[in-house]
Coordinates of C-alpha atoms in Angstrom, one line a residue:
M503 CA 0.0 0.0 0.0
T504 CA 1.0 3.6 -0.7
T505 CA -1.8 6.1 -0.4
T506 CA -2.5 7.7 -3.8
E507 CA -4.5 10.9 -3.5
T508 CA -6.7 10.1 -6.4
A509 CA -10.2 9.4 -5.1
T510 CA -12.1 9.6 -1.8
P511 CA -12.6 6.1 -0.3
S512 CA -15.2 7.3 2.2
G513 CA -17.9 7.3 -0.4
N514 CA -18.0 10.9 -1.6
A515 CA -16.6 11.8 -5.0
P516 CA -13.8 14.4 -4.8
A517 CA -14.4 17.9 -6.0
V518 CA -13.8 18.7 -9.7
P519 CA -10.7 20.8 -10.4
D520 CA -11.4 24.4 -11.3
E521 CA -11.6 25.5 -14.9
S522 CA -8.0 26.8 -15.1
T523 CA -6.6 23.5 -13.6
R524 CA -8.6 21.4 -16.0
A525 CA -7.3 23.5 -18.9
A526 CA -3.7 23.0 -17.8
L527 CA -4.3 19.3 -17.4
D528 CA -5.9 19.0 -20.8
A529 CA -2.9 20.9 -22.3
A530 CA -0.5 18.5 -20.7
I531 CA -2.4 15.5 -22.1
A532 CA -2.5 17.1 -25.6
T533 CA 1.3 17.7 -25.5
V534 CA 2.0 14.1 -24.7
R535 CA -0.5 12.9 -27.2
A536 CA 1.5 14.8 -29.9
G537 CA 4.7 13.2 -28.5
E538 CA 3.3 9.7 -29.2
Q539 CA 4.1 10.0 -32.9
R540 CA 7.6 11.2 -32.1
W541 CA 8.1 8.1 -29.9
A542 CA 6.9 5.8 -32.7
E543 CA 9.3 7.4 -35.1
L544 CA 12.3 7.1 -32.7
G545 CA 14.4 4.1 -33.6
L546 CA 15.8 1.8 -30.9
R547 CA 19.3 3.1 -31.2
D548 CA 18.0 6.7 -30.8
R549 CA 16.0 5.5 -27.8
V550 CA 19.2 4.1 -26.3
D551 CA 20.9 7.5 -26.8
L552 CA 17.8 9.2 -25.3
L553 CA 18.0 7.0 -22.2
G554 CA 21.7 7.9 -22.0
R555 CA 20.8 11.5 -21.8
V556 CA 18.3 10.8 -19.1
H557 CA 20.9 8.8 -17.2
A558 CA 23.3 11.8 -17.3
A559 CA 20.5 14.2 -16.2
V560 CA 19.6 11.9 -13.3
A561 CA 23.2 11.7 -12.3
A562 CA 23.5 15.5 -12.4
Q563 CA 20.4 15.8 -10.1
A564 CA 21.4 13.1 -7.6
E565 CA 22.5 15.4 -4.8
Q566 CA 19.4 17.6 -5.2
W567 CA 17.2 14.5 -5.5
V568 CA 18.3 13.2 -2.1
A569 CA 18.2 16.6 -0.5
A570 CA 14.6 17.0 -1.6
A571 CA 13.7 13.5 -0.4
V572 CA 15.3 14.3 3.0
R573 CA 13.2 17.5 3.3
A574 CA 10.0 15.7 2.3
K575 CA 10.6 13.0 4.9
D576 CA 11.8 15.3 7.7
L577 CA 15.2 13.5 7.9
D578 CA 18.5 14.8 9.2
P579 CA 20.6 15.0 6.1
D580 CA 23.6 13.8 8.0
S581 CA 21.8 10.7 9.4
P582 CA 22.8 7.3 8.2
L583 CA 19.1 6.8 7.3
A584 CA 19.7 9.3 4.5
G585 CA 21.4 6.4 2.8
E586 CA 18.0 4.9 2.1
E587 CA 17.2 7.9 -0.1
W588 CA 20.4 7.5 -2.1
L589 CA 19.7 3.8 -2.7
S590 CA 16.0 3.9 -3.3
G591 CA 16.1 7.1 -5.3
P592 CA 18.8 8.0 -7.8
Y593 CA 20.8 4.8 -7.4
C594 CA 18.1 2.3 -8.5
T595 CA 16.9 4.8 -11.2
L596 CA 20.4 5.0 -12.7
S597 CA 20.7 1.2 -12.5
A598 CA 17.4 0.7 -14.3
L599 CA 18.4 3.2 -17.0
S600 CA 21.6 1.4 -17.7
A601 CA 19.9 -2.0 -17.8
L602 CA 17.2 -0.7 -20.2
Q603 CA 19.9 0.7 -22.5
H604 CA 21.5 -2.8 -22.5
T605 CA 18.1 -4.3 -23.4
L606 CA 17.3 -1.9 -26.2
T607 CA 20.8 -2.2 -27.6
A608 CA 20.5 -6.0 -27.8
V609 CA 17.1 -5.8 -29.5
A610 CA 18.4 -3.2 -32.0
Q611 CA 21.1 -5.7 -32.9
G612 CA 18.6 -8.5 -33.4
R613 CA 19.7 -10.3 -30.2
S614 CA 17.7 -11.3 -27.1
P615 CA 18.5 -9.1 -24.1
I616 CA 19.1 -12.3 -22.1
E617 CA 21.1 -14.0 -24.9
T618 CA 24.2 -14.6 -22.6
Q619 CA 22.3 -15.6 -19.4
R620 CA 22.7 -19.2 -18.4
F621 CA 19.3 -20.4 -17.4
G622 CA 18.5 -22.6 -14.5
T623 CA 15.5 -24.8 -13.6
A624 CA 13.0 -24.5 -10.8
P625 CA 10.3 -26.8 -9.5
G626 CA 7.6 -27.8 -11.9
G627 CA 9.9 -27.5 -14.9
R628 CA 10.1 -23.7 -14.7
V629 CA 12.8 -21.8 -16.4
A630 CA 14.9 -19.7 -14.0
V631 CA 16.5 -16.6 -15.5
P632 CA 19.3 -15.0 -13.5
V633 CA 18.9 -11.3 -13.1
L634 CA 21.4 -10.6 -10.3
P635 CA 24.3 -10.4 -10.6
T636 CA 24.6 -9.7 -14.3
S637 CA 28.1 -8.1 -14.3
R638 CA 31.4 -8.4 -12.5
Y639 CA 30.6 -5.1 -10.8
E640 CA 27.4 -6.5 -9.4
Y641 CA 29.1 -9.7 -8.4
L642 CA 31.5 -7.8 -6.3
L643 CA 29.3 -5.0 -4.9
L644 CA 26.5 -7.5 -3.9
H645 CA 28.7 -10.5 -3.2
G646 CA 26.7 -13.3 -1.8
F647 CA 23.3 -12.0 -3.1
S648 CA 21.5 -13.3 -6.2
A649 CA 18.1 -13.1 -7.9
D650 CA 16.4 -15.4 -10.4
V651 CA 13.1 -14.9 -12.1
W652 CA 11.0 -18.1 -12.2
M653 CA 9.0 -18.0 -15.4
K654 CA 5.5 -19.4 -15.6
P655 CA 5.2 -23.2 -16.0
G656 CA 5.1 -24.5 -19.6
L657 CA 7.6 -22.1 -21.1
S658 CA 10.7 -23.4 -22.8
A659 CA 14.1 -21.7 -22.6
S660 CA 13.8 -20.8 -26.3
D661 CA 10.4 -19.2 -25.7
V662 CA 11.8 -17.1 -22.9
R663 CA 14.7 -15.9 -24.9
A664 CA 12.6 -15.2 -28.0
N665 CA 9.9 -13.3 -26.2
A666 CA 12.2 -11.0 -24.1
G667 CA 11.9 -7.5 -25.3
L668 CA 8.1 -6.7 -25.1
G669 CA 7.4 -3.4 -26.7
A670 CA 10.9 -3.0 -27.9
L671 CA 10.2 -5.8 -30.4
T672 CA 7.6 -3.6 -32.1
P673 CA 8.7 -0.1 -31.4
T674 CA 6.5 1.6 -34.0
S675 CA 3.3 0.2 -32.5
T676 CA 2.6 2.7 -29.8
G677 CA 0.2 2.1 -26.8
G678 CA -1.4 5.6 -26.6
V679 CA -1.1 7.9 -23.6
G680 CA -0.7 6.3 -20.2
L681 CA -1.5 7.9 -16.8
V682 CA 0.9 7.0 -14.0
L683 CA -0.5 7.8 -10.6
G684 CA 2.7 8.1 -8.6
A685 CA 3.5 6.6 -5.2
G686 CA 4.0 8.7 -2.2
N687 CA 6.7 6.8 -0.3
I688 CA 9.8 5.8 -2.4
T689 CA 11.1 8.5 -4.7
S690 CA 12.1 6.2 -7.6
I691 CA 8.8 4.4 -7.9
A692 CA 7.1 7.0 -10.2
P693 CA 10.2 7.5 -12.4
L694 CA 10.6 3.7 -12.8
D695 CA 6.9 3.3 -13.6
V696 CA 7.3 6.0 -16.3
L697 CA 10.3 4.3 -17.9
Y698 CA 8.5 1.0 -18.0
E699 CA 5.4 2.4 -19.6
L700 CA 7.6 4.0 -22.3
V701 CA 9.9 1.1 -23.1
A702 CA 7.8 -2.0 -22.3
H703 CA 4.5 -0.7 -23.6
N704 CA 5.4 2.1 -26.0
R705 CA 3.1 4.4 -24.1
V706 CA 3.9 8.1 -23.6
V707 CA 3.0 9.3 -20.1
V708 CA 1.5 11.9 -17.9
L709 CA 2.8 11.4 -14.4
K710 CA 0.6 12.7 -11.6
L711 CA 2.7 13.0 -8.4
N712 CA 1.4 12.1 -5.0
P713 CA 1.3 15.3 -2.9
T714 CA 3.9 13.8 -0.5
M715 CA 6.3 13.9 -3.5
D716 CA 5.7 17.5 -4.6
E717 CA 9.0 18.5 -3.1
L718 CA 10.6 16.4 -5.9
L719 CA 8.9 18.2 -8.8
P720 CA 11.9 20.5 -9.7
V721 CA 14.2 17.5 -9.5
Y722 CA 12.0 15.3 -11.6
T723 CA 11.6 18.1 -14.1
A724 CA 15.3 18.5 -14.5
A725 CA 16.2 14.8 -14.3
F726 CA 13.7 13.8 -17.0
A727 CA 14.0 16.9 -19.1
P728 CA 15.1 14.9 -22.2
L729 CA 11.8 13.1 -22.1
I730 CA 9.7 16.2 -21.3
E731 CA 11.3 18.2 -24.1
L732 CA 10.2 15.6 -26.7
G733 CA 6.7 15.5 -25.3
L734 CA 7.1 11.9 -24.1
L735 CA 6.4 12.9 -20.5
A736 CA 4.5 15.5 -18.6
V737 CA 4.6 15.8 -14.8
V738 CA 1.6 17.3 -13.0
T739 CA 0.7 17.8 -9.3
G740 CA -2.5 18.1 -7.4
A741 CA -4.8 16.4 -4.8
G742 CA -7.6 13.9 -5.2
D743 CA -9.7 16.0 -7.5
V744 CA -6.8 16.1 -10.0
G745 CA -6.2 12.4 -9.8
S746 CA -9.9 11.6 -10.2
Y747 CA -10.2 13.9 -13.2
L748 CA -7.2 12.4 -14.9
A749 CA -8.2 8.8 -14.3
Q750 CA -11.6 9.3 -16.0
H751 CA -10.2 11.4 -18.8
P752 CA -10.9 10.0 -22.3
G753 CA -7.4 11.1 -23.5
F754 CA -5.8 8.1 -21.6
S755 CA -5.6 4.6 -23.0
H756 CA -4.3 3.1 -19.8
V757 CA -3.8 3.8 -16.0
H758 CA -1.1 2.6 -13.7
I759 CA -1.4 3.1 -10.0
T760 CA 0.9 2.5 -7.1
G761 CA -1.3 2.8 -4.1
S762 CA -3.8 1.1 -1.9
A763 CA -6.4 -1.5 -2.9
V764 CA -9.1 0.8 -1.5
T765 CA -8.0 3.7 -3.8
H766 CA -7.7 1.2 -6.7
D767 CA -11.3 0.0 -6.2
V768 CA -12.6 3.6 -6.0
I769 CA -11.0 4.4 -9.4
V770 CA -12.2 1.2 -11.0
W771 CA -15.7 0.9 -9.5
G772 CA -16.5 4.3 -8.1
P773 CA -17.0 5.3 -4.5
G774 CA -19.6 4.3 -1.9
P775 CA -22.6 2.0 -2.2
E776 CA -22.8 2.6 -5.9
G777 CA -19.3 1.5 -6.4
A778 CA -19.9 -1.6 -4.3
A779 CA -22.9 -2.4 -6.5
R780 CA -20.9 -2.0 -9.7
R781 CA -18.2 -4.3 -8.3
A782 CA -20.8 -6.9 -7.5
A783 CA -22.3 -6.6 -11.0
G784 CA -18.8 -6.6 -12.7
T785 CA -19.5 -3.2 -14.4
P786 CA -16.5 -0.9 -13.7
V787 CA -16.8 2.8 -14.1
L788 CA -13.3 3.0 -15.4
G789 CA -13.4 2.4 -19.1
K790 CA -9.8 1.6 -19.8
P791 CA -7.2 -1.0 -18.6
I792 CA -5.5 -0.5 -15.3
T793 CA -2.4 -2.1 -13.9
S794 CA -1.4 -1.7 -10.3
E795 CA 1.1 -2.3 -7.4
L796 CA -0.8 -2.2 -4.1
G797 CA 1.2 -3.7 -1.3
G798 CA -0.2 -6.0 1.3
V799 CA 0.8 -7.8 4.5
S800 CA 4.2 -9.3 3.9
P801 CA 5.3 -12.4 6.0
I802 CA 8.7 -13.0 7.4
I803 CA 8.9 -16.8 7.9
V804 CA 11.6 -17.8 10.4
V805 CA 12.5 -21.5 9.9
P806 CA 13.7 -23.0 13.2
G807 CA 17.3 -24.1 13.6
E808 CA 20.2 -24.0 15.9
W809 CA 21.3 -20.4 16.0
S810 CA 24.2 -18.7 17.8
A811 CA 23.6 -15.6 19.9
A812 CA 25.2 -13.5 17.1
D813 CA 22.8 -15.1 14.6
L814 CA 19.8 -14.2 16.8
R815 CA 21.0 -10.7 17.1
F816 CA 21.8 -10.1 13.4
Q817 CA 18.5 -11.7 12.1
A818 CA 16.5 -9.6 14.6
Q819 CA 18.1 -6.5 13.1
H820 CA 17.3 -7.9 9.7
V821 CA 13.7 -8.2 10.6
A822 CA 13.6 -4.7 12.2
T823 CA 15.0 -3.4 8.9
Q824 CA 12.3 -5.1 6.9
R825 CA 9.7 -3.3 9.0
L826 CA 11.4 0.1 9.7
H827 CA 13.1 0.9 6.4
N828 CA 11.7 4.3 5.2
G829 CA 9.9 4.6 8.6
G830 CA 7.7 1.6 7.9
Y831 CA 6.1 3.2 4.9
N832 CA 6.9 0.6 2.3
C833 CA 4.5 -1.6 0.3
I834 CA 7.0 -4.4 0.8
A835 CA 7.6 -3.8 4.5
G836 CA 7.5 -7.1 6.5
Q837 CA 4.6 -7.0 8.9
V838 CA 4.0 -10.5 10.3
V839 CA 6.8 -12.7 11.7
V840 CA 5.8 -16.4 11.4
L841 CA 7.6 -18.5 14.1
S842 CA 7.5 -22.2 15.0
S843 CA 5.7 -22.8 18.3
E844 CA 8.2 -25.7 18.8
W845 CA 11.4 -23.8 18.3
P846 CA 13.4 -23.8 21.5
Q847 CA 15.0 -20.4 20.7
R848 CA 11.8 -18.6 19.8
E849 CA 11.6 -16.5 22.9
A850 CA 15.3 -15.6 22.7
F851 CA 14.7 -14.4 19.2
V852 CA 11.6 -12.4 20.2
E853 CA 13.6 -10.7 22.9
E854 CA 16.3 -9.8 20.4
L855 CA 13.6 -8.5 18.0
R856 CA 12.2 -6.4 20.8
R857 CA 15.6 -4.9 21.4
A858 CA 16.3 -4.3 17.7
L859 CA 13.0 -2.4 17.3
A860 CA 13.6 -0.4 20.4
Q861 CA 17.2 0.6 19.5
A862 CA 16.8 1.3 15.8
P863 CA 17.4 5.0 14.9
E864 CA 14.5 7.3 15.6
R865 CA 12.7 9.2 12.9
A866 CA 9.7 11.4 12.5
P867 CA 6.4 9.7 11.5
W868 CA 6.4 11.6 8.2
Y869 CA 3.8 9.7 6.2
P870 CA 0.3 11.1 6.4
G871 CA -2.0 9.1 8.8
S872 CA 0.8 7.1 10.3
C873 CA 0.0 8.0 13.9
D874 CA -3.6 7.1 13.4
R875 CA -2.7 3.7 12.0
V876 CA -0.4 3.0 14.9
A877 CA -3.2 4.1 17.3
A878 CA -5.6 1.7 15.5
A879 CA -3.2 -1.2 15.9
G880 CA -2.7 -0.3 19.6
A881 CA -6.5 -0.2 20.1
A882 CA -6.8 -3.7 18.4
Y883 CA -3.9 -5.0 20.5
G884 CA -3.9 -3.3 23.9
R885 CA -1.1 -5.5 25.2
A886 CA 1.3 -4.6 22.3
D887 CA 4.8 -3.6 23.2
R888 CA 5.3 0.1 22.6
L889 CA 8.9 0.6 21.7
G890 CA 11.2 3.5 20.8
Q891 CA 11.1 7.0 22.0
G892 CA 7.5 7.9 22.7
G893 CA 6.3 4.3 22.1
G894 CA 5.7 5.0 18.4
R895 CA 6.7 1.5 17.3
L896 CA 4.4 -1.5 18.1
L897 CA 5.3 -5.1 18.5
V898 CA 2.1 -7.2 18.5
D899 CA 2.5 -10.7 19.9
A900 CA -0.5 -12.4 18.4
R901 CA 0.4 -15.9 19.7
N902 CA -1.1 -17.9 22.5
G903 CA -4.7 -17.6 21.5
V904 CA -4.6 -13.9 20.6
D905 CA -6.8 -13.1 17.5
A906 CA -4.3 -12.4 14.7
S907 CA -6.9 -11.4 12.1
A908 CA -6.3 -7.6 12.3
I909 CA -2.5 -7.8 12.0
E910 CA -2.8 -10.3 9.2
T911 CA -5.4 -8.5 7.1
T912 CA -4.7 -4.8 7.7
E913 CA -1.7 -3.3 6.0
Y914 CA -0.8 -0.8 8.7
F915 CA 1.8 1.1 6.6
S916 CA 3.5 2.3 9.7
P917 CA 6.0 0.9 12.3
V918 CA 3.7 -2.0 13.4
L919 CA 5.1 -5.5 13.5
G920 CA 3.2 -8.7 14.5
I921 CA 4.3 -12.2 15.6
V922 CA 2.2 -15.3 15.0
D923 CA 3.2 -19.0 15.2
V924 CA 2.4 -22.3 13.6
P925 CA 3.4 -25.8 14.8
G926 CA 6.1 -28.0 13.5
T927 CA 9.8 -28.1 12.7
G928 CA 11.8 -28.8 9.5
Q929 CA 9.6 -29.4 6.5
A930 CA 6.4 -29.7 8.5
F931 CA 6.9 -26.2 9.8
L932 CA 7.8 -24.8 6.4
D933 CA 4.8 -26.3 4.7
A934 CA 2.5 -25.0 7.5
A935 CA 4.0 -21.5 7.3
V936 CA 3.6 -21.4 3.5
A937 CA 0.0 -22.5 3.8
H938 CA -0.6 -19.9 6.5
A939 CA 1.0 -17.1 4.4
N940 CA -1.1 -18.0 1.4
T941 CA -4.4 -18.2 3.1
A942 CA -4.3 -15.9 6.2
L943 CA -2.4 -12.9 5.0
V944 CA -3.7 -10.2 2.6
G945 CA -1.7 -9.5 -0.5
T946 CA 0.9 -11.3 -2.6
L947 CA 3.6 -8.8 -3.3
G948 CA 6.5 -10.2 -1.2
A949 CA 7.4 -12.8 1.3
N950 CA 10.7 -13.3 3.3
L951 CA 12.2 -16.4 4.7
I952 CA 15.1 -16.7 7.1
V953 CA 16.8 -20.1 7.3
A954 CA 20.2 -21.2 8.6
P955 CA 22.5 -23.0 6.0
A956 CA 22.5 -26.2 8.0
T957 CA 18.7 -26.3 8.0
L958 CA 18.6 -25.4 4.4
K959 CA 20.8 -28.4 3.6
E960 CA 18.6 -30.7 5.7
L961 CA 15.5 -29.5 3.8
G962 CA 17.1 -30.2 0.4
S963 CA 14.7 -30.0 -2.6
G964 CA 11.8 -29.7 -0.2
F965 CA 12.7 -26.1 0.4
D966 CA 12.4 -24.9 -3.3
E967 CA 9.3 -27.0 -3.6
A968 CA 7.8 -25.0 -0.8
L969 CA 8.9 -21.8 -2.5
A970 CA 7.0 -22.9 -5.5
R971 CA 3.8 -23.2 -3.4
L972 CA 4.4 -19.7 -1.8
E973 CA 2.3 -17.4 -4.0
Y974 CA 4.1 -14.1 -3.9
G975 CA 5.6 -12.0 -6.6
C976 CA 8.9 -11.7 -4.9
I977 CA 10.4 -14.1 -2.4
A978 CA 13.6 -13.4 -0.5
V979 CA 15.6 -16.1 1.3
N980 CA 18.0 -14.7 3.9
A981 CA 17.5 -11.3 2.3
W982 CA 14.8 -8.7 2.1
T983 CA 12.4 -8.4 -0.8
G984 CA 13.4 -4.8 -1.0
L985 CA 16.5 -6.0 -2.9
G986 CA 14.1 -7.4 -5.5
F987 CA 12.8 -3.8 -5.9
L988 CA 16.4 -2.5 -6.3
A989 CA 17.5 -5.1 -8.8
A990 CA 16.8 -3.5 -12.2
G991 CA 16.2 -6.8 -14.0
A992 CA 13.7 -8.2 -11.6
P993 CA 10.0 -7.9 -12.5
W994 CA 8.2 -6.2 -9.6
G995 CA 4.6 -6.8 -8.9
A996 CA 2.0 -9.2 -7.3
F997 CA 1.8 -12.9 -7.9
P998 CA 0.0 -13.2 -11.2
G999 CA -3.7 -14.0 -11.5
H1000 CA -5.5 -11.2 -9.6
T1001 CA -8.6 -9.6 -11.0
L1002 CA -10.2 -6.1 -10.8
A1003 CA -12.8 -7.5 -8.4
D1004 CA -10.2 -9.2 -6.2
V1005 CA -7.1 -7.1 -6.8
Q1006 CA -5.0 -8.0 -3.7
S1007 CA -1.5 -6.7 -4.4
G1008 CA -2.2 -5.6 -7.9
I1009 CA -2.1 -6.6 -11.6
G1010 CA 0.9 -6.6 -13.8
V1011 CA 4.6 -5.9 -13.2
V1012 CA 7.1 -3.0 -13.6
H1013 CA 10.9 -2.6 -13.5
N1014 CA 11.8 -5.8 -15.4
A1015 CA 14.6 -4.2 -17.3
F1016 CA 15.2 -7.3 -19.4
L1017 CA 11.6 -7.0 -20.5
L1018 CA 10.8 -10.7 -19.7
E1019 CA 7.4 -11.9 -20.8
D1020 CA 5.3 -14.2 -18.5
A1021 CA 7.4 -13.9 -15.4
E1022 CA 5.8 -15.6 -12.4
R1023 CA 8.0 -14.5 -9.5
T1024 CA 11.5 -13.4 -8.4
I1025 CA 13.6 -15.4 -5.9
V1026 CA 16.2 -13.3 -4.1
R1027 CA 18.8 -15.1 -2.0
G1028 CA 21.4 -13.8 0.4
P1029 CA 23.8 -14.9 3.1
F1030 CA 22.4 -16.0 6.5
R1031 CA 25.4 -14.5 8.2
P1032 CA 27.4 -11.3 7.4
F1033 CA 31.1 -11.4 6.6
P1034 CA 33.3 -12.7 8.2
R1035 CA 31.0 -15.1 10.0
S1036 CA 29.5 -16.0 6.6
V1037 CA 32.9 -17.5 5.5
L1038 CA 33.4 -19.3 8.8
G1039 CA 29.9 -20.8 8.4
G1040 CA 30.7 -22.1 4.9
E1041 CA 28.8 -19.4 2.9
L1042 CA 30.6 -17.8 -0.1
S1043 CA 29.8 -14.2 0.8
L1044 CA 31.9 -11.2 1.5
S1045 CA 28.9 -9.0 2.3
P1046 CA 29.1 -7.1 5.6
K1047 CA 26.0 -5.6 7.2
P1048 CA 24.1 -4.5 4.1
P1049 CA 23.8 -0.7 3.6
W1050 CA 20.0 -0.9 3.6
F1051 CA 19.9 -2.1 7.2
V1052 CA 18.5 0.6 9.5
S1053 CA 21.3 -0.1 11.9
A1054 CA 24.1 0.3 9.3
R1055 CA 26.2 3.2 10.6
S1056 CA 27.9 4.1 7.3
A1057 CA 24.7 3.8 5.1
R1058 CA 24.6 7.4 4.0
R1059 CA 28.1 7.5 2.7
T1060 CA 27.9 4.0 1.2
G1061 CA 24.6 5.0 -0.6
Q1062 CA 26.2 8.1 -2.0
L1063 CA 29.2 6.2 -3.2
L1064 CA 27.1 3.5 -4.9
T1065 CA 25.1 6.2 -6.6
Q1066 CA 28.2 7.9 -7.9
F1067 CA 29.3 4.5 -9.1
A1068 CA 26.0 3.9 -10.9
A1069 CA 26.4 7.3 -12.6
K1070 CA 29.8 6.4 -14.0
P1071 CA 31.0 2.8 -13.2
S1072 CA 34.8 2.4 -12.6
W1073 CA 37.0 -0.1 -11.0
A1074 CA 38.8 2.7 -9.3
K1075 CA 35.7 3.6 -7.3
L1076 CA 35.3 0.2 -5.7
P1077 CA 37.8 0.5 -2.9
R1078 CA 36.1 3.5 -1.4
I1079 CA 32.7 1.7 -1.6
F1080 CA 34.1 -1.4 0.2
A1081 CA 35.8 0.7 2.8
S1082 CA 32.6 2.5 3.6
A1083 CA 30.5 -0.7 3.5
F1084 CA 32.8 -2.4 6.0
R1085 CA 32.3 0.4 8.5
A1086 CA 28.6 -0.3 8.7

């Protein structure tokens, strides 16, 4: 979930924009509609050059981008937490632009963008496409981390290679004008959605910013000036009345939203009882296709094993990061920890988790409505632990007969974390946890699993078979699904199969810089232990505490250095990055 100020879920339609605002919006749509023909006439090699100019413009705006994000989120610019804004803003945008240039170059040369990848296999005969690492740079910078895209069952390796490219395979067939209703939490979401519309679907775009991102308007305007100057993109601002007017505007052929399922349903069916009636009848008020990324309640499945005290402490910090990154305002934030009721170390882990949540750096509750959502969780769970300064973080222990339905079906989009348990150990626990995540939790965007290497070895093929039954669009093993968001080549979206009437975490994917067709899910893997304990434990990983951890002391500098590297890669830049990362 990210609240998109587009419609009023309470049942009352938002006000209509005034005449001058409507005229300005109509003019923006007309400008972009004229740009559609220019996009159709722009050959693939020219598109590569254009993306290169965008890459240079984003790099030039990186400092201003982060400064604006820090202001919007009321962060101390010198805080290590500012590293989040480097990584989830200009860094991943630059990475995506580079990957898209690679893809378009390959297609322009008559090659598949995944021609050189060595495919693997996954349960059910699925083709597995490696999307991280894809270069020696990535291999070193993210040593020990990997990501593979599991394609839908029934596709052959030759099918996968031949179909990669999507709209780039037919660049002159444009998709009209698309509306992107931007997210309000992560600053790269809207730009990445725009790029995907352009390249994957050949749609020119009007981007409507969420009001929380208005601070970024000058940065976006400068960073994406090469697209704006050609009439391929227009960026507009406004509240719910503007979003509603645009969504219903006949000038758009498609809508993409990153937001909440509630807002999505109001756009598709209309507000109030009339909207509910249309939904029941299957007669949407929105007369055009819509794709979406809508968040949900993400599980963190902790597979029982024999852990050291250092393991318990590190993985508790890992879970705290999954909840508290960006203040807890992430569609992919972990919300429900699933433990084994038979794990001897479960209470020791809960105590470490309580400590990690309490000791994580404080930050202002900057996202609108956060305090109200925390209060609602506190009202539902009066015995929740209130942690951090002022008790603004909640740890809800929904075990031992406590009704877990609220924590499992409400995306709190705030620093609220729950704990539930299921019985069993080994494969029995894993199977029960997967079934619980599939049936009890709302949404299918991302799921996380934490499992010690020895336990993973004991589970053998049963582990991947369990992953195949876990119906989420991104699954992270000893990592956080946020890395799947950062990985340019990984498709990002809900597990396929949702409908307008039961949208869950959304329909369709974005990012997906290799333009894979018919991806089912992304599997991200990382080290259970950080370096040097990883090596001592038999894992081939040189990764220290990852820079996205909220407890990483050098995160701001590491994020800045990584962004500078993404702007202009060079072997000479690596030593400074490693030196900063190892000070985390």
